[in-house]
């Protein structure tokens, strides 16, 4: 009896699922309009002046693009999603967001997506065999926020469907962070990061900070790379090194702010690192947080430009696909910057559809790879604010 | 003579999943009577008595106690209303003293402001022990220091604390020797004399005949008949329990001690657990009985002989080829078989089919060079055994959980018969099994013996020892205290002298 | 007389009930799989069962299926190996190191992967057997150690180690994969269901004491099952690295969870015993593969995928999981 009931439940579930399969296209569509509305408003001036001369042609052919990433439902994922979906209507693209957990998973997902008939893939990971799977289905493959060896980049560039890599430059940002911390008066800092070897990005965030900070004459007194045990690391530092006046974090998440508060380090140490979290504004106000990097949400949009170029007519926007296109972070040093970030990035979109449209060579033949490089490098909070105003 | 009913059960039903344990049971218990409850295993007698004692509840039907509706919520509730049960296996807590064991769960009656008055408890406990005729047990002694039987007596005393009107005795006698039995039977007599009542459950038909005023026979969860007075005979009870007539002999019909001179199992100077430096020899075609009280070391002896436990000194050897029995793997390979006292936990896989169980020791024989076992050959093996041993089942694929105790025991036998074992070590082979299966097992042992195979029979049941074995070793405190040869004149008393 | 007649009826009712129950337990996992396939092929308008996607399915179930059938032997005797993901990663590292660093032929790399797999499963199996430890605990230790080796090794060889496809092409060939998959599953099925090895493993899982007292050697069976699992892990490692094209610190990650989910979905008894079937494992693996693949084909966004998957798991497990090992039937 119980089993029959379960069977019945399964049927109900099945129909729900069947309903769901239709549903996403509608909610996704409605979500698109919902999230495109505000940016249109904020860029009303720009939109109004170019309403007659929009570079994006009407009646573009419908396309389907899958965005893959290790999302796990965090803030950054929502930001990625919002930025990408603001392009859905103007470019007539339907986006599908797919969670991946590892390289084996990636191969399976790419395979399934290609079979399902997507026209393009944007993802954070790449390997030769996966790009090859996409190549067999003639599906363009674009990478955002990923770091790969030169060796692999050479191999990947050998595949026609590979459109290139756009990734933030953690090295530059880490160096800037070191300078900011030093200028804020830090001389003895502790560094916390993710387990070594898991990701080049994360390792760079710690390594190049340390290199630059010591270059400047500061001292790194302690390091701790135990995965996601930031709070523990900080309490250990506080107990062992009373002279510590700064903490650099590869990921500045909420637990770090909590630990700093509970250990009574507010006012005694300065904080710097990557990413923003709920307590960031308070810590900027109190002067404890002196530097943090963000802005990865725009990278996915920048990489979409490169993908769409190839998808539309086979043009490579990135001329040398064996080299990663570096992108700047948004570096936030004080509460004013943070307020701008909130207004123009967090609750808006970093690039308008119009701006992306101008990066498509078919629509705007004058656009060059050099322009694209400059655009990526120029990215900063000032850049976003000035473009929006 | 006008009898007053004390307990009445009407249309009681109880199901366990698809099994109907009790079907429309009507039962009447009078004051001043000892009422026997018998039936084969799975007939529902234990279920019925445990419902009366509040251990579990009936699915439907009603009870009346002294004319009032009776529906015990649990054992304590039943005790408070005057129904106490001495169960087959309950056990006492070894680490606390006798008095605390007797008053388990009732200590608050002796406590004031959270302090327990141990003096008062000990005095009350001693009084109860004296009362039932076990004054030699010291109520303040740690329970650990008592032997197996005295611990059982402590359990009896525990039931007497609540001064019950109805005493339920569930197969307690299997665990008791002379002293315990006497106390129990005195207690039963006292209940009868004081116009209270006893429900007595036992497999021992002779005992039932002596004690009971009336006997109700259950079969497959139904009341078959209630016998009283001179109608209570062993024959009539057996017939009603099994539902068919019995052959005239129950144990072996001959009284000749017979076996070959050839030694098939030779244990020299073995030591393990409670026994030291023990030697014995088993001959071809011999049924060797080993008896004693449960803690005399005979159960460990069986395990050492089969290689399950390692002897600290000496060795167990199969003289034919000089193999030393070091582990069960060697033992099985050399044609030995072992039936554990704890059948469900050690001798069968409950959740597997008859087939899976029967082929356990035979896989080596069934498989070819690459280990392949054909479905046909394993099925044939299982079906053969089911036919030979008349295992009641739907087929070789039936799970053992669905079989009764007796049939499970038959499956264990079929395991070892299936691989044609030459030496069987049987530890309490007939424990907790009804007369029908018991008789079948005795016939089987006779056949095994006739085929020239050898059996070591470890048992606490003396009639079975005397009835079946060619030679008998009596053990006490880890030593062999006597050896008897098969003879018609041998009596239980002769053996008991060496056991206690 | 009426009593007699009635009791015969009851016997028949019991027989029928019991038969129905057996049939239910045997058929229900199939139903879960069929239902999954049916619903998803409707939702994807038949794309799920298109020839192209069936090739995808073979590719996607390959690793879980191969390691799964190996793990079935270990689970059958009541063992457990939670380290297969990590040891698969180390096996990949060993293989790539042998082939690209030492420049030895591919078959040596393959052997190295198998040896690493066997070594890890042996430590778990024989270690827990010899030291009388819970296999789960030992496998957690091995898992931790393997993760460490993998991170250190990958760091030493350049973090994301590229797998040269020209060398490893054979492991990416769909025909080779299909043959290996079918052959391994068939061979495991034969060992598991038709030989004394599988039967003894199941007997140990059913009741360890009884098995020992029936002359079954524990150590031998633990050894053989660990060996089989280790070989399977090694084989899977070679195919997995060729498929993902890279060996990194996250290689093999999550494989053990997939195995556990497959066990549950296929109705494979977690404690082992006579109800264990290779079939259950395969059904479980296929169910999870079709589910993951199908939901992606449908075009569901990731947040819905997790939700739907989770709900479906509960339902499928509730329908198909064999609970008979959990409750002791009370017979009077």
PDB file of C-alpha atoms in Angstrom, chain C residues 40-182:
ATOM      1  CA  UNK C  40      12.113  12.534 -19.544  1.00  0.00           C
ATOM      2  CA  UNK C  41      11.717  11.290 -23.094  1.00  0.00           C
ATOM      3  CA  UNK C  42       8.305  12.918 -23.256  1.00  0.00           C
ATOM      4  CA  UNK C  43       9.722  16.110 -21.765  1.00  0.00           C
ATOM      5  CA  UNK C  44      12.587  16.138 -24.263  1.00  0.00           C
ATOM      6  CA  UNK C  45      10.316  15.114 -27.145  1.00  0.00           C
ATOM      7  CA  UNK C  46      12.207  11.891 -27.696  1.00  0.00           C
ATOM      8  CA  UNK C  47      15.663  13.446 -27.689  1.00  0.00           C
ATOM      9  CA  UNK C  48      16.561  11.401 -24.598  1.00  0.00           C
ATOM     10  CA  UNK C  49      16.450   8.147 -26.533  1.00  0.00           C
ATOM     11  CA  UNK C  50      17.921   9.430 -29.777  1.00  0.00           C
ATOM     12  CA  UNK C  51      20.935   7.403 -30.937  1.00  0.00           C
ATOM     13  CA  UNK C  52      23.235  10.358 -30.359  1.00  0.00           C
ATOM     14  CA  UNK C  53      22.112  10.756 -26.785  1.00  0.00           C
ATOM     15  CA  UNK C  54      22.303   7.024 -26.113  1.00  0.00           C
ATOM     16  CA  UNK C  55      26.006   7.267 -26.923  1.00  0.00           C
ATOM     17  CA  UNK C  56      26.137  10.141 -24.435  1.00  0.00           C
ATOM     18  CA  UNK C  57      24.431   7.941 -21.862  1.00  0.00           C
ATOM     19  CA  UNK C  58      27.054   5.233 -22.296  1.00  0.00           C
ATOM     20  CA  UNK C  59      29.767   7.841 -21.838  1.00  0.00           C
ATOM     21  CA  UNK C  60      28.105   9.413 -18.849  1.00  0.00           C
ATOM     22  CA  UNK C  61      27.284   6.247 -16.944  1.00  0.00           C
ATOM     23  CA  UNK C  62      30.624   4.636 -17.766  1.00  0.00           C
ATOM     24  CA  UNK C  63      32.619   5.499 -14.652  1.00  0.00           C
ATOM     25  CA  UNK C  64      29.865   5.087 -12.131  1.00  0.00           C
ATOM     26  CA  UNK C  65      28.859   1.784 -13.718  1.00  0.00           C
ATOM     27  CA  UNK C  66      32.363   0.342 -13.739  1.00  0.00           C
ATOM     28  CA  UNK C  67      33.303   1.422 -10.238  1.00  0.00           C
ATOM     29  CA  UNK C  68      29.751   0.550  -9.158  1.00  0.00           C
ATOM     30  CA  UNK C  69      29.937  -3.091 -10.184  1.00  0.00           C
ATOM     31  CA  UNK C  70      33.289  -3.333  -8.445  1.00  0.00           C
ATOM     32  CA  UNK C  71      31.893  -1.710  -5.333  1.00  0.00           C
ATOM     33  CA  UNK C  72      28.967  -4.145  -5.415  1.00  0.00           C
ATOM     34  CA  UNK C  73      31.338  -6.921  -4.335  1.00  0.00           C
ATOM     35  CA  UNK C  74      32.538  -4.879  -1.387  1.00  0.00           C
ATOM     36  CA  UNK C  75      29.055  -3.756  -0.374  1.00  0.00           C
ATOM     37  CA  UNK C  76      27.761  -7.321  -0.730  1.00  0.00           C
ATOM     38  CA  UNK C  77      29.815  -8.533   2.225  1.00  0.00           C
ATOM     39  CA  UNK C  78      28.840  -5.546   4.315  1.00  0.00           C
ATOM     40  CA  UNK C  79      31.963  -3.568   3.524  1.00  0.00           C
ATOM     41  CA  UNK C  80      32.119  -0.038   2.316  1.00  0.00           C
ATOM     42  CA  UNK C  81      34.659   2.036   0.470  1.00  0.00           C
ATOM     43  CA  UNK C  82      34.226   5.753   0.637  1.00  0.00           C
ATOM     44  CA  UNK C  83      37.617   6.425  -0.867  1.00  0.00           C
ATOM     45  CA  UNK C  84      36.949   5.377  -4.478  1.00  0.00           C
ATOM     46  CA  UNK C  85      36.683   8.966  -5.718  1.00  0.00           C
ATOM     47  CA  UNK C  86      39.973  10.029  -4.196  1.00  0.00           C
ATOM     48  CA  UNK C  87      41.790   6.830  -5.129  1.00  0.00           C
ATOM     49  CA  UNK C  88      40.484   7.203  -8.687  1.00  0.00           C
ATOM     50  CA  UNK C  89      42.058  10.658  -8.694  1.00  0.00           C
ATOM     51  CA  UNK C  90      45.403   9.327  -7.508  1.00  0.00           C
ATOM     52  CA  UNK C  91      45.218   6.529 -10.086  1.00  0.00           C
ATOM     53  CA  UNK C  92      44.757   9.192 -12.769  1.00  0.00           C
ATOM     54  CA  UNK C  93      47.732  11.086 -11.386  1.00  0.00           C
ATOM     55  CA  UNK C  94      49.846   7.930 -11.446  1.00  0.00           C
ATOM     56  CA  UNK C  95      48.807   7.165 -15.011  1.00  0.00           C
ATOM     57  CA  UNK C  96      49.521  10.645 -16.348  1.00  0.00           C
ATOM     58  CA  UNK C  97      52.821  10.840 -14.467  1.00  0.00           C
ATOM     59  CA  UNK C  98      53.989   7.535 -15.908  1.00  0.00           C
ATOM     60  CA  UNK C  99      52.957   8.431 -19.452  1.00  0.00           C
ATOM     61  CA  UNK C 100      53.926  12.097 -19.708  1.00  0.00           C
ATOM     62  CA  UNK C 101      56.724  12.454 -17.155  1.00  0.00           C
ATOM     63  CA  UNK C 102      58.459   9.079 -17.355  1.00  0.00           C
ATOM     64  CA  UNK C 103      57.571   8.756 -21.051  1.00  0.00           C
ATOM     65  CA  UNK C 104      56.638   5.121 -20.688  1.00  0.00           C
ATOM     66  CA  UNK C 105      54.110   3.415 -22.977  1.00  0.00           C
ATOM     67  CA  UNK C 106      50.406   3.760 -22.361  1.00  0.00           C
ATOM     68  CA  UNK C 107      49.959   0.231 -21.084  1.00  0.00           C
ATOM     69  CA  UNK C 108      52.433   0.896 -18.281  1.00  0.00           C
ATOM     70  CA  UNK C 109      50.371   3.929 -17.314  1.00  0.00           C
ATOM     71  CA  UNK C 110      47.265   1.776 -17.372  1.00  0.00           C
ATOM     72  CA  UNK C 111      48.966  -0.760 -15.104  1.00  0.00           C
ATOM     73  CA  UNK C 112      50.071   2.009 -12.764  1.00  0.00           C
ATOM     74  CA  UNK C 113      46.486   3.267 -12.480  1.00  0.00           C
ATOM     75  CA  UNK C 114      45.201  -0.230 -11.751  1.00  0.00           C
ATOM     76  CA  UNK C 115      47.919  -0.790  -9.177  1.00  0.00           C
ATOM     77  CA  UNK C 116      47.108   2.444  -7.378  1.00  0.00           C
ATOM     78  CA  UNK C 117      43.405   1.548  -7.396  1.00  0.00           C
ATOM     79  CA  UNK C 118      44.107  -1.915  -6.038  1.00  0.00           C
ATOM     80  CA  UNK C 119      46.512  -0.601  -3.402  1.00  0.00           C
ATOM     81  CA  UNK C 120      43.943   1.868  -2.067  1.00  0.00           C
ATOM     82  CA  UNK C 121      41.053  -0.582  -1.970  1.00  0.00           C
ATOM     83  CA  UNK C 122      43.328  -3.180  -0.375  1.00  0.00           C
ATOM     84  CA  UNK C 123      44.311  -0.796   2.399  1.00  0.00           C
ATOM     85  CA  UNK C 124      40.630  -0.143   3.066  1.00  0.00           C
ATOM     86  CA  UNK C 125      39.483  -3.764   2.784  1.00  0.00           C
ATOM     87  CA  UNK C 126      42.338  -5.687   4.329  1.00  0.00           C
ATOM     88  CA  UNK C 127      43.197  -2.889   6.762  1.00  0.00           C
ATOM     89  CA  UNK C 128      39.743  -2.841   8.260  1.00  0.00           C
ATOM     90  CA  UNK C 129      39.633  -6.646   8.222  1.00  0.00           C
ATOM     91  CA  UNK C 130      42.993  -7.147   9.911  1.00  0.00           C
ATOM     92  CA  UNK C 131      42.631  -4.344  12.424  1.00  0.00           C
ATOM     93  CA  UNK C 132      38.946  -5.026  13.094  1.00  0.00           C
ATOM     94  CA  UNK C 133      38.034  -1.463  12.235  1.00  0.00           C
ATOM     95  CA  UNK C 134      34.920  -0.124  10.593  1.00  0.00           C
ATOM     96  CA  UNK C 135      35.637  -0.100   6.844  1.00  0.00           C
ATOM     97  CA  UNK C 136      33.917   3.266   6.662  1.00  0.00           C
ATOM     98  CA  UNK C 137      36.434   4.801   9.041  1.00  0.00           C
ATOM     99  CA  UNK C 138      39.418   3.279   7.271  1.00  0.00           C
ATOM    100  CA  UNK C 139      38.116   4.412   3.909  1.00  0.00           C
ATOM    101  CA  UNK C 140      37.711   7.949   5.227  1.00  0.00           C
ATOM    102  CA  UNK C 141      41.357   7.887   6.263  1.00  0.00           C
ATOM    103  CA  UNK C 142      42.443   6.571   2.875  1.00  0.00           C
ATOM    104  CA  UNK C 143      40.235   9.142   1.182  1.00  0.00           C
ATOM    105  CA  UNK C 144      41.904  11.908   3.129  1.00  0.00           C
ATOM    106  CA  UNK C 145      45.375  10.574   2.382  1.00  0.00           C
ATOM    107  CA  UNK C 146      44.575  10.205  -1.330  1.00  0.00           C
ATOM    108  CA  UNK C 147      43.210  13.731  -1.529  1.00  0.00           C
ATOM    109  CA  UNK C 148      46.477  14.937  -0.021  1.00  0.00           C
ATOM    110  CA  UNK C 149      48.586  12.935  -2.474  1.00  0.00           C
ATOM    111  CA  UNK C 150      46.503  14.230  -5.352  1.00  0.00           C
ATOM    112  CA  UNK C 151      46.868  17.881  -4.337  1.00  0.00           C
ATOM    113  CA  UNK C 152      50.596  17.602  -3.748  1.00  0.00           C
ATOM    114  CA  UNK C 153      51.120  15.571  -6.921  1.00  0.00           C
ATOM    115  CA  UNK C 154      49.094  17.941  -9.086  1.00  0.00           C
ATOM    116  CA  UNK C 155      50.964  20.906  -7.651  1.00  0.00           C
ATOM    117  CA  UNK C 156      54.250  19.259  -8.493  1.00  0.00           C
ATOM    118  CA  UNK C 157      53.172  18.498 -12.064  1.00  0.00           C
ATOM    119  CA  UNK C 158      51.525  21.840 -12.780  1.00  0.00           C
ATOM    120  CA  UNK C 159      48.083  22.018 -11.188  1.00  0.00           C
ATOM    121  CA  UNK C 160      45.819  21.235 -14.169  1.00  0.00           C
ATOM    122  CA  UNK C 161      47.764  18.502 -15.887  1.00  0.00           C
ATOM    123  CA  UNK C 162      46.799  18.206 -19.528  1.00  0.00           C
ATOM    124  CA  UNK C 163      45.997  14.746 -20.825  1.00  0.00           C
ATOM    125  CA  UNK C 164      47.337  14.486 -24.400  1.00  0.00           C
ATOM    126  CA  UNK C 165      44.425  13.139 -26.390  1.00  0.00           C
ATOM    127  CA  UNK C 166      46.596  11.758 -29.178  1.00  0.00           C
ATOM    128  CA  UNK C 167      48.193   9.360 -26.696  1.00  0.00           C
ATOM    129  CA  UNK C 168      45.029   8.539 -24.777  1.00  0.00           C
ATOM    130  CA  UNK C 169      42.769   8.346 -27.828  1.00  0.00           C
ATOM    131  CA  UNK C 170      41.957   4.691 -27.289  1.00  0.00           C
ATOM    132  CA  UNK C 171      40.263   5.494 -23.979  1.00  0.00           C
ATOM    133  CA  UNK C 172      38.073   8.042 -25.725  1.00  0.00           C
ATOM    134  CA  UNK C 173      36.847   5.669 -28.401  1.00  0.00           C
ATOM    135  CA  UNK C 174      33.137   5.008 -28.007  1.00  0.00           C
ATOM    136  CA  UNK C 175      33.374   1.507 -29.422  1.00  0.00           C
ATOM    137  CA  UNK C 176      36.171   0.573 -27.030  1.00  0.00           C
ATOM    138  CA  UNK C 177      34.175   2.072 -24.184  1.00  0.00           C
ATOM    139  CA  UNK C 178      31.043   0.152 -25.080  1.00  0.00           C
ATOM    140  CA  UNK C 179      32.930  -3.117 -25.338  1.00  0.00           C
ATOM    141  CA  UNK C 180      34.732  -2.564 -22.026  1.00  0.00           C
ATOM    142  CA  UNK C 181      31.502  -1.568 -20.298  1.00  0.00           C
ATOM    143  CA  UNK C 182      29.497  -4.525 -21.560  1.00  0.00           C
TER     144      UNK C 182
END
